[in-house]
Amino acid sequence: MNEIMNGWFSEICPMWPGMALSVEIVETLYSKRSEFQQIDLYMTKSHGKMLVLDGIIQLTERDEFAYQEMLTHVPMFAHPNPERVLVIGGGDGGVLRELGRHDCIKNIDFCDIDPEVMNVAKQFLPSMACGFDDPRVTVNIADGSKFIKEHKNTYDVIIVDSSDPIGPGEALFEKPFYEGLKAALKKGGIVATQGESFFIHRECVKNLITITRELFPIQAYSYMLVPSYPGGHLGICLGSKGPELSTPARIITNEMQEALEYYTPEIHAASFVLPHFMTKLTREL
Ligand code: SPM
């Protein structure tokens, strides 16, 4: 449940009890319940537009690049030749925008259960929704867990840009979904999923690592800094059927590097270096 008091939005969620991230709001630009969730879009005082689903901040214009670049380019550069890519969730289009920078891709399937998020992004967030303009993108409005069952052995890279495991995103954090992701990947494929925060959701992160370790020969956990998520960071849980994950398999062009704000080959490798409590935690699994 979120609250706006005296012009401040506070993100209050049972997943992070006893703390709340607050952002000063200038104007509510959109507020409506879709078939699946409450969608709110605010103009904030310091972070540009902010998209909120069921009371949880999904992105702000000021720092969205950190999450979208890392969730996209870490798995994409770990793969030696990704031609076919699936994106589940991410209705704002930011991950699609980042995928658009990879010329090696032949087609991108996009699958989201809620078309309203995409419509809101197209109306209010053109710097992300431009991702939908890429002619290689096919939009599928469907439940991601069902979609992958119909696309076995199809993708080189799958990116799951989900909300948190409460509401419509819940099933995306469970083992049957990961089994489906594995089956939808080709030989040598890589999956990258929104991996929550190791400071505030340790059990959830532990569970994701356990699941991916059980299913994939290579597993790793990476993270990036995002000031507008509680804890200031967000993880990426990765599973690979072959390629190493922490070293880029391809060289980034100067042109692409200059267009990015967060990802570099050095950040790619460094993002897998975790605090010692995480090393101890993963050792126990
Ligand atoms: N394309 C942007 C969509 C954002 N998807 C991830 C949102 C996660 C929000 N909650 C973070 C909670 C911190 N543990």
Short mmCIF file of N, CA, C and O in Angstrom, two decimals, residues 27-138:
data_model
loop_
_atom_site.label_atom_id
_atom_site.label_comp_id
_atom_site.label_asym_id
_atom_site.label_seq_id
_atom_site.Cartn_x
_atom_site.Cartn_y
_atom_site.Cartn_z
N GLU A 27 3.02 16.16 -9.70
CA GLU A 27 1.72 15.99 -10.36
C GLU A 27 1.46 14.51 -10.63
O GLU A 27 2.40 13.77 -10.94
N THR A 28 0.19 14.10 -10.53
CA THR A 28 -0.17 12.74 -10.95
C THR A 28 -0.56 12.81 -12.41
O THR A 28 -1.51 13.52 -12.78
N LEU A 29 0.16 12.09 -13.27
CA LEU A 29 -0.10 12.16 -14.71
C LEU A 29 -1.07 11.09 -15.16
O LEU A 29 -1.77 11.23 -16.16
N TYR A 30 -1.10 9.95 -14.42
CA TYR A 30 -1.97 8.83 -14.80
C TYR A 30 -2.23 8.01 -13.55
O TYR A 30 -1.30 7.76 -12.77
N SER A 31 -3.46 7.55 -13.37
CA SER A 31 -3.77 6.70 -12.23
C SER A 31 -5.00 5.88 -12.57
O SER A 31 -6.09 6.42 -12.70
N LYS A 32 -4.81 4.59 -12.76
CA LYS A 32 -5.92 3.75 -13.19
C LYS A 32 -5.64 2.30 -12.84
O LYS A 32 -4.46 1.89 -12.86
N ARG A 33 -6.67 1.54 -12.56
CA ARG A 33 -6.49 0.12 -12.32
C ARG A 33 -6.69 -0.63 -13.63
O ARG A 33 -7.71 -0.46 -14.29
N SER A 34 -5.72 -1.45 -14.02
CA SER A 34 -5.90 -2.29 -15.21
C SER A 34 -6.53 -3.60 -14.74
O SER A 34 -6.83 -3.76 -13.56
N GLU A 35 -6.66 -4.55 -15.65
CA GLU A 35 -7.21 -5.86 -15.26
C GLU A 35 -6.32 -6.54 -14.21
O GLU A 35 -6.76 -7.36 -13.43
N PHE A 36 -5.01 -6.17 -14.21
CA PHE A 36 -4.06 -6.90 -13.38
C PHE A 36 -3.50 -6.13 -12.19
O PHE A 36 -3.06 -6.73 -11.22
N GLN A 37 -3.45 -4.78 -12.31
CA GLN A 37 -2.75 -4.02 -11.26
C GLN A 37 -3.11 -2.54 -11.31
O GLN A 37 -3.61 -2.04 -12.33
N GLN A 38 -2.79 -1.85 -10.22
CA GLN A 38 -2.93 -0.40 -10.18
C GLN A 38 -1.71 0.23 -10.86
O GLN A 38 -0.57 -0.10 -10.53
N ILE A 39 -1.96 1.11 -11.83
CA ILE A 39 -0.85 1.76 -12.55
C ILE A 39 -0.89 3.25 -12.24
O ILE A 39 -1.89 3.92 -12.47
N ASP A 40 0.21 3.78 -11.70
CA ASP A 40 0.30 5.22 -11.43
C ASP A 40 1.55 5.78 -12.08
O ASP A 40 2.61 5.13 -12.06
N LEU A 41 1.42 6.96 -12.63
CA LEU A 41 2.58 7.64 -13.21
C LEU A 41 2.61 9.05 -12.65
O LEU A 41 1.62 9.80 -12.75
N TYR A 42 3.73 9.41 -12.03
CA TYR A 42 3.84 10.72 -11.39
C TYR A 42 4.96 11.53 -12.06
O TYR A 42 5.96 10.96 -12.51
N MET A 43 4.81 12.86 -12.02
CA MET A 43 5.95 13.74 -12.28
C MET A 43 6.54 14.06 -10.91
O MET A 43 5.82 14.50 -10.01
N THR A 44 7.81 13.77 -10.73
CA THR A 44 8.42 14.00 -9.42
C THR A 44 9.22 15.32 -9.46
O THR A 44 9.47 15.87 -10.53
N LYS A 45 9.62 15.76 -8.28
CA LYS A 45 10.36 17.02 -8.22
C LYS A 45 11.81 16.86 -8.72
O LYS A 45 12.35 17.73 -9.39
N SER A 46 12.41 15.68 -8.41
CA SER A 46 13.84 15.56 -8.70
C SER A 46 14.22 14.40 -9.62
O SER A 46 15.36 14.31 -10.06
N HIS A 47 13.26 13.48 -9.91
CA HIS A 47 13.62 12.27 -10.65
C HIS A 47 12.85 12.10 -11.96
O HIS A 47 12.76 10.99 -12.49
N GLY A 48 12.29 13.18 -12.48
CA GLY A 48 11.52 13.07 -13.73
C GLY A 48 10.25 12.27 -13.49
O GLY A 48 9.72 12.23 -12.38
N LYS A 49 9.78 11.59 -14.53
CA LYS A 49 8.54 10.79 -14.37
C LYS A 49 8.88 9.50 -13.65
O LYS A 49 9.98 8.96 -13.78
N MET A 50 7.89 9.02 -12.88
CA MET A 50 8.10 7.81 -12.08
C MET A 50 6.92 6.87 -12.28
O MET A 50 5.77 7.26 -12.09
N LEU A 51 7.20 5.63 -12.69
CA LEU A 51 6.15 4.62 -12.90
C LEU A 51 6.03 3.75 -11.66
O LEU A 51 7.03 3.22 -11.16
N VAL A 52 4.79 3.61 -11.18
CA VAL A 52 4.53 2.84 -9.95
C VAL A 52 3.45 1.80 -10.25
O VAL A 52 2.40 2.13 -10.79
N LEU A 53 3.72 0.53 -9.93
CA LEU A 53 2.72 -0.53 -10.13
C LEU A 53 2.35 -1.11 -8.77
O LEU A 53 3.24 -1.52 -8.01
N ASP A 54 1.07 -1.15 -8.49
CA ASP A 54 0.59 -1.64 -7.18
C ASP A 54 1.38 -1.01 -6.03
O ASP A 54 1.77 -1.69 -5.07
N GLY A 55 1.66 0.28 -6.15
CA GLY A 55 2.31 1.01 -5.06
C GLY A 55 3.83 0.85 -5.02
O GLY A 55 4.47 1.40 -4.13
N ILE A 56 4.43 0.11 -5.96
CA ILE A 56 5.89 -0.13 -5.93
C ILE A 56 6.55 0.59 -7.11
O ILE A 56 6.14 0.43 -8.26
N ILE A 57 7.61 1.34 -6.80
CA ILE A 57 8.33 2.09 -7.84
C ILE A 57 8.97 1.11 -8.82
O ILE A 57 9.74 0.22 -8.43
N GLN A 58 8.67 1.28 -10.10
CA GLN A 58 9.28 0.44 -11.14
C GLN A 58 10.45 1.14 -11.79
O GLN A 58 11.42 0.50 -12.18
N LEU A 59 10.34 2.45 -11.95
CA LEU A 59 11.45 3.20 -12.55
C LEU A 59 11.23 4.68 -12.34
O LEU A 59 10.10 5.15 -12.16
N THR A 60 12.34 5.41 -12.38
CA THR A 60 12.27 6.87 -12.53
C THR A 60 13.12 7.22 -13.74
O THR A 60 14.11 6.51 -14.04
N GLU A 61 12.77 8.30 -14.40
CA GLU A 61 13.54 8.70 -15.59
C GLU A 61 14.99 9.00 -15.24
O GLU A 61 15.87 8.86 -16.07
N ARG A 62 15.24 9.39 -14.01
CA ARG A 62 16.60 9.80 -13.64
C ARG A 62 17.59 8.64 -13.58
O ARG A 62 18.75 8.79 -13.93
N ASP A 63 17.12 7.46 -13.09
CA ASP A 63 18.11 6.38 -12.91
C ASP A 63 17.73 5.05 -13.57
O ASP A 63 18.38 4.04 -13.33
N GLU A 64 16.68 5.05 -14.42
CA GLU A 64 16.25 3.79 -15.04
C GLU A 64 17.35 3.14 -15.87
O GLU A 64 17.42 1.92 -16.02
N PHE A 65 18.28 3.96 -16.41
CA PHE A 65 19.30 3.42 -17.30
C PHE A 65 20.16 2.36 -16.61
O PHE A 65 20.60 1.40 -17.23
N ALA A 66 20.38 2.52 -15.30
CA ALA A 66 21.28 1.58 -14.59
C ALA A 66 20.69 0.17 -14.64
O ALA A 66 21.38 -0.80 -15.01
N TYR A 67 19.42 0.06 -14.30
CA TYR A 67 18.76 -1.25 -14.28
C TYR A 67 18.59 -1.81 -15.69
O TYR A 67 18.94 -2.97 -15.96
N GLN A 68 18.08 -0.99 -16.60
CA GLN A 68 17.77 -1.51 -17.96
C GLN A 68 19.06 -1.91 -18.68
O GLN A 68 19.10 -2.92 -19.37
N GLU A 69 20.13 -1.12 -18.53
CA GLU A 69 21.39 -1.46 -19.21
C GLU A 69 21.97 -2.76 -18.65
O GLU A 69 22.38 -3.64 -19.40
N MET A 70 22.02 -2.86 -17.32
CA MET A 70 22.66 -4.05 -16.73
C MET A 70 21.84 -5.32 -16.97
O MET A 70 22.39 -6.36 -17.31
N LEU A 71 20.52 -5.25 -16.80
CA LEU A 71 19.69 -6.44 -17.00
C LEU A 71 19.79 -6.92 -18.45
O LEU A 71 19.65 -8.11 -18.74
N THR A 72 20.03 -5.99 -19.36
CA THR A 72 20.11 -6.35 -20.78
C THR A 72 21.54 -6.74 -21.19
O THR A 72 21.76 -7.81 -21.76
N HIS A 73 22.51 -5.86 -20.92
CA HIS A 73 23.83 -6.06 -21.54
C HIS A 73 24.67 -7.12 -20.83
O HIS A 73 25.55 -7.70 -21.47
N VAL A 74 24.41 -7.39 -19.56
CA VAL A 74 25.19 -8.46 -18.91
C VAL A 74 24.91 -9.81 -19.61
O VAL A 74 25.84 -10.45 -20.11
N PRO A 75 23.64 -10.26 -19.71
CA PRO A 75 23.44 -11.53 -20.43
C PRO A 75 23.77 -11.44 -21.92
O PRO A 75 24.30 -12.39 -22.49
N MET A 76 23.49 -10.29 -22.54
CA MET A 76 23.73 -10.17 -23.98
C MET A 76 25.22 -10.25 -24.32
O MET A 76 25.60 -10.88 -25.30
N PHE A 77 26.06 -9.60 -23.51
CA PHE A 77 27.50 -9.65 -23.81
C PHE A 77 28.14 -10.95 -23.31
O PHE A 77 29.24 -11.30 -23.75
N ALA A 78 27.47 -11.65 -22.40
CA ALA A 78 28.01 -12.96 -21.97
C ALA A 78 27.81 -14.00 -23.08
O ALA A 78 28.53 -15.00 -23.13
N HIS A 79 26.84 -13.77 -23.95
CA HIS A 79 26.55 -14.74 -25.03
C HIS A 79 27.40 -14.40 -26.26
O HIS A 79 27.46 -13.25 -26.67
N PRO A 80 28.02 -15.42 -26.89
CA PRO A 80 28.89 -15.11 -28.04
C PRO A 80 28.14 -14.67 -29.30
O PRO A 80 28.68 -13.93 -30.11
N ASN A 81 26.89 -15.13 -29.48
CA ASN A 81 26.17 -14.74 -30.71
C ASN A 81 24.64 -14.79 -30.50
O ASN A 81 23.96 -15.65 -31.04
N PRO A 82 24.09 -13.87 -29.72
CA PRO A 82 22.64 -13.94 -29.44
C PRO A 82 21.81 -13.41 -30.61
O PRO A 82 21.86 -12.23 -30.92
N GLU A 83 21.07 -14.30 -31.23
CA GLU A 83 20.28 -13.90 -32.41
C GLU A 83 18.79 -13.82 -32.09
O GLU A 83 18.07 -13.03 -32.67
N ARG A 84 18.35 -14.67 -31.19
CA ARG A 84 16.92 -14.71 -30.88
C ARG A 84 16.74 -14.47 -29.38
O ARG A 84 17.29 -15.20 -28.55
N VAL A 85 15.97 -13.45 -29.03
CA VAL A 85 15.87 -13.02 -27.63
C VAL A 85 14.39 -12.92 -27.23
O VAL A 85 13.55 -12.50 -28.03
N LEU A 86 14.12 -13.30 -25.98
CA LEU A 86 12.77 -13.14 -25.42
C LEU A 86 12.86 -12.22 -24.21
O LEU A 86 13.74 -12.38 -23.36
N VAL A 87 11.92 -11.26 -24.14
CA VAL A 87 11.80 -10.40 -22.96
C VAL A 87 10.43 -10.68 -22.33
O VAL A 87 9.41 -10.55 -23.01
N ILE A 88 10.44 -11.06 -21.06
CA ILE A 88 9.18 -11.26 -20.33
C ILE A 88 9.04 -10.11 -19.34
O ILE A 88 9.95 -9.86 -18.53
N GLY A 89 7.91 -9.40 -19.37
CA GLY A 89 7.72 -8.22 -18.52
C GLY A 89 8.38 -7.02 -19.17
O GLY A 89 8.66 -7.01 -20.38
N GLY A 90 8.60 -5.97 -18.36
CA GLY A 90 9.29 -4.79 -18.92
C GLY A 90 8.42 -4.03 -19.90
O GLY A 90 8.91 -3.57 -20.94
N GLY A 91 7.16 -3.84 -19.54
CA GLY A 91 6.21 -3.16 -20.43
C GLY A 91 6.55 -1.71 -20.73
O GLY A 91 6.00 -1.12 -21.66
N ASP A 92 7.47 -1.12 -19.97
CA ASP A 92 7.89 0.26 -20.27
C ASP A 92 8.74 0.33 -21.54
O ASP A 92 8.88 1.40 -22.13
N GLY A 93 9.34 -0.79 -21.95
CA GLY A 93 10.11 -0.81 -23.20
C GLY A 93 11.59 -0.53 -23.03
O GLY A 93 12.35 -0.58 -24.00
N GLY A 94 12.04 -0.28 -21.80
CA GLY A 94 13.45 0.08 -21.57
C GLY A 94 14.43 -1.03 -21.95
O GLY A 94 15.49 -0.76 -22.53
N VAL A 95 14.08 -2.27 -21.63
CA VAL A 95 14.98 -3.39 -21.99
C VAL A 95 15.00 -3.55 -23.52
O VAL A 95 16.07 -3.78 -24.11
N LEU A 96 13.86 -3.35 -24.17
CA LEU A 96 13.81 -3.41 -25.64
C LEU A 96 14.70 -2.32 -26.25
O LEU A 96 15.40 -2.54 -27.23
N ARG A 97 14.64 -1.13 -25.66
CA ARG A 97 15.50 -0.03 -26.13
C ARG A 97 16.97 -0.46 -26.09
O ARG A 97 17.73 -0.22 -27.03
N GLU A 98 17.36 -1.11 -24.98
CA GLU A 98 18.77 -1.53 -24.84
C GLU A 98 19.10 -2.66 -25.81
O GLU A 98 20.18 -2.68 -26.40
N LEU A 99 18.16 -3.60 -26.01
CA LEU A 99 18.41 -4.69 -26.96
C LEU A 99 18.61 -4.15 -28.37
O LEU A 99 19.38 -4.69 -29.16
N GLY A 100 17.91 -3.05 -28.66
CA GLY A 100 18.00 -2.43 -29.98
C GLY A 100 19.42 -2.05 -30.37
O GLY A 100 19.74 -1.88 -31.55
N ARG A 101 20.32 -1.93 -29.39
CA ARG A 101 21.71 -1.55 -29.67
C ARG A 101 22.54 -2.72 -30.19
O ARG A 101 23.69 -2.54 -30.59
N HIS A 102 21.99 -3.95 -30.11
CA HIS A 102 22.74 -5.15 -30.52
C HIS A 102 22.37 -5.55 -31.94
O HIS A 102 21.31 -6.14 -32.18
N ASP A 103 23.28 -5.28 -32.89
CA ASP A 103 22.99 -5.57 -34.30
C ASP A 103 22.90 -7.07 -34.59
O ASP A 103 22.30 -7.48 -35.58
N CYS A 104 23.52 -7.89 -33.73
CA CYS A 104 23.52 -9.34 -33.99
C CYS A 104 22.13 -9.97 -33.81
O CYS A 104 21.88 -11.08 -34.29
N ILE A 105 21.21 -9.28 -33.16
CA ILE A 105 19.89 -9.86 -32.91
C ILE A 105 19.08 -9.91 -34.20
O ILE A 105 19.03 -8.93 -34.94
N LYS A 106 18.43 -11.08 -34.44
CA LYS A 106 17.54 -11.19 -35.62
C LYS A 106 16.08 -10.94 -35.22
O LYS A 106 15.38 -10.25 -35.92
N ASN A 107 15.63 -11.55 -34.13
CA ASN A 107 14.29 -11.20 -33.63
C ASN A 107 14.17 -11.23 -32.12
O ASN A 107 14.88 -11.94 -31.44
N ILE A 108 13.24 -10.39 -31.68
CA ILE A 108 12.99 -10.22 -30.24
C ILE A 108 11.51 -10.47 -30.01
O ILE A 108 10.66 -9.79 -30.58
N ASP A 109 11.20 -11.48 -29.18
CA ASP A 109 9.81 -11.66 -28.74
C ASP A 109 9.65 -10.92 -27.42
O ASP A 109 10.47 -11.09 -26.51
N PHE A 110 8.60 -10.13 -27.33
CA PHE A 110 8.28 -9.42 -26.09
C PHE A 110 6.97 -10.02 -25.57
O PHE A 110 6.01 -10.19 -26.34
N CYS A 111 6.92 -10.34 -24.28
CA CYS A 111 5.71 -10.95 -23.72
C CYS A 111 5.38 -10.31 -22.37
O CYS A 111 6.18 -10.37 -21.44
N ASP A 112 4.23 -9.69 -22.30
CA ASP A 112 3.79 -9.09 -21.02
C ASP A 112 2.30 -9.38 -20.87
O ASP A 112 1.55 -9.35 -21.86
N ILE A 113 1.91 -9.62 -19.64
CA ILE A 113 0.51 -9.97 -19.39
C ILE A 113 -0.41 -8.75 -19.44
O ILE A 113 -1.59 -8.86 -19.73
N ASP A 114 0.16 -7.54 -19.19
CA ASP A 114 -0.69 -6.36 -19.03
C ASP A 114 -0.40 -5.31 -20.11
O ASP A 114 0.57 -4.55 -20.01
N PRO A 115 -1.25 -5.22 -21.14
CA PRO A 115 -0.99 -4.26 -22.22
C PRO A 115 -1.07 -2.81 -21.77
O PRO A 115 -0.52 -1.92 -22.41
N GLU A 116 -1.72 -2.57 -20.63
CA GLU A 116 -1.89 -1.17 -20.18
C GLU A 116 -0.57 -0.52 -19.81
O GLU A 116 -0.39 0.68 -20.01
N VAL A 117 0.39 -1.30 -19.28
CA VAL A 117 1.70 -0.73 -18.92
C VAL A 117 2.37 -0.21 -20.19
O VAL A 117 2.93 0.89 -20.24
N MET A 118 2.28 -1.01 -21.25
CA MET A 118 2.87 -0.63 -22.55
C MET A 118 2.18 0.64 -23.08
O MET A 118 2.84 1.56 -23.57
N ASN A 119 0.87 0.69 -22.96
CA ASN A 119 0.13 1.86 -23.45
C ASN A 119 0.51 3.13 -22.69
O ASN A 119 0.68 4.20 -23.28
N VAL A 120 0.65 2.99 -21.37
CA VAL A 120 1.03 4.15 -20.54
C VAL A 120 2.44 4.60 -20.92
O VAL A 120 2.71 5.80 -21.07
N ALA A 121 3.34 3.65 -21.12
CA ALA A 121 4.72 4.00 -21.51
C ALA A 121 4.72 4.71 -22.86
O ALA A 121 5.43 5.70 -23.05
N LYS A 122 3.93 4.20 -23.80
CA LYS A 122 3.90 4.83 -25.13
C LYS A 122 3.39 6.27 -25.03
O LYS A 122 3.83 7.15 -25.77
N GLN A 123 2.48 6.52 -24.10
CA GLN A 123 1.92 7.86 -23.95
C GLN A 123 2.85 8.80 -23.17
O GLN A 123 3.00 9.96 -23.52
N PHE A 124 3.50 8.25 -22.11
CA PHE A 124 4.21 9.16 -21.19
C PHE A 124 5.73 8.95 -21.12
O PHE A 124 6.43 9.79 -20.59
N LEU A 125 6.21 7.80 -21.57
CA LEU A 125 7.65 7.51 -21.40
C LEU A 125 8.29 7.18 -22.75
O LEU A 125 8.81 6.07 -22.96
N PRO A 126 8.28 8.13 -23.69
CA PRO A 126 8.78 7.81 -25.03
C PRO A 126 10.26 7.43 -25.08
O PRO A 126 10.67 6.67 -25.95
N SER A 127 11.05 7.89 -24.09
CA SER A 127 12.48 7.54 -24.14
C SER A 127 12.71 6.06 -23.84
O SER A 127 13.79 5.54 -24.06
N MET A 128 11.71 5.37 -23.29
CA MET A 128 11.81 3.92 -23.09
C MET A 128 10.94 3.19 -24.11
O MET A 128 11.37 2.21 -24.73
N ALA A 129 9.72 3.68 -24.31
CA ALA A 129 8.79 3.00 -25.22
C ALA A 129 9.29 2.99 -26.67
O ALA A 129 8.80 2.22 -27.49
N CYS A 130 10.32 3.78 -26.97
CA CYS A 130 10.92 3.75 -28.31
C CYS A 130 11.42 2.34 -28.62
O CYS A 130 11.56 1.96 -29.78
N GLY A 131 11.66 1.54 -27.56
CA GLY A 131 12.09 0.15 -27.76
C GLY A 131 11.10 -0.65 -28.58
O GLY A 131 11.47 -1.59 -29.29
N PHE A 132 9.81 -0.28 -28.51
CA PHE A 132 8.78 -1.02 -29.26
C PHE A 132 8.83 -0.72 -30.76
O PHE A 132 8.21 -1.41 -31.55
N ASP A 133 9.54 0.35 -31.14
CA ASP A 133 9.60 0.73 -32.57
C ASP A 133 10.57 -0.13 -33.37
O ASP A 133 10.59 -0.06 -34.60
N ASP A 134 11.39 -0.91 -32.68
CA ASP A 134 12.37 -1.75 -33.38
C ASP A 134 11.61 -2.79 -34.22
O ASP A 134 10.81 -3.57 -33.67
N PRO A 135 11.84 -2.84 -35.54
CA PRO A 135 11.09 -3.78 -36.39
C PRO A 135 11.36 -5.25 -36.06
O PRO A 135 10.60 -6.14 -36.47
N ARG A 136 12.40 -5.52 -35.29
CA ARG A 136 12.69 -6.93 -34.91
C ARG A 136 11.81 -7.41 -33.76
O ARG A 136 11.82 -8.59 -33.42
N VAL A 137 11.06 -6.47 -33.13
CA VAL A 137 10.24 -6.81 -31.95
C VAL A 137 8.85 -7.31 -32.35
O VAL A 137 8.16 -6.68 -33.15
N THR A 138 8.45 -8.46 -31.77
CA THR A 138 7.06 -8.94 -31.91
C THR A 138 6.43 -8.88 -30.52
O THR A 138 6.97 -9.46 -29.56
#
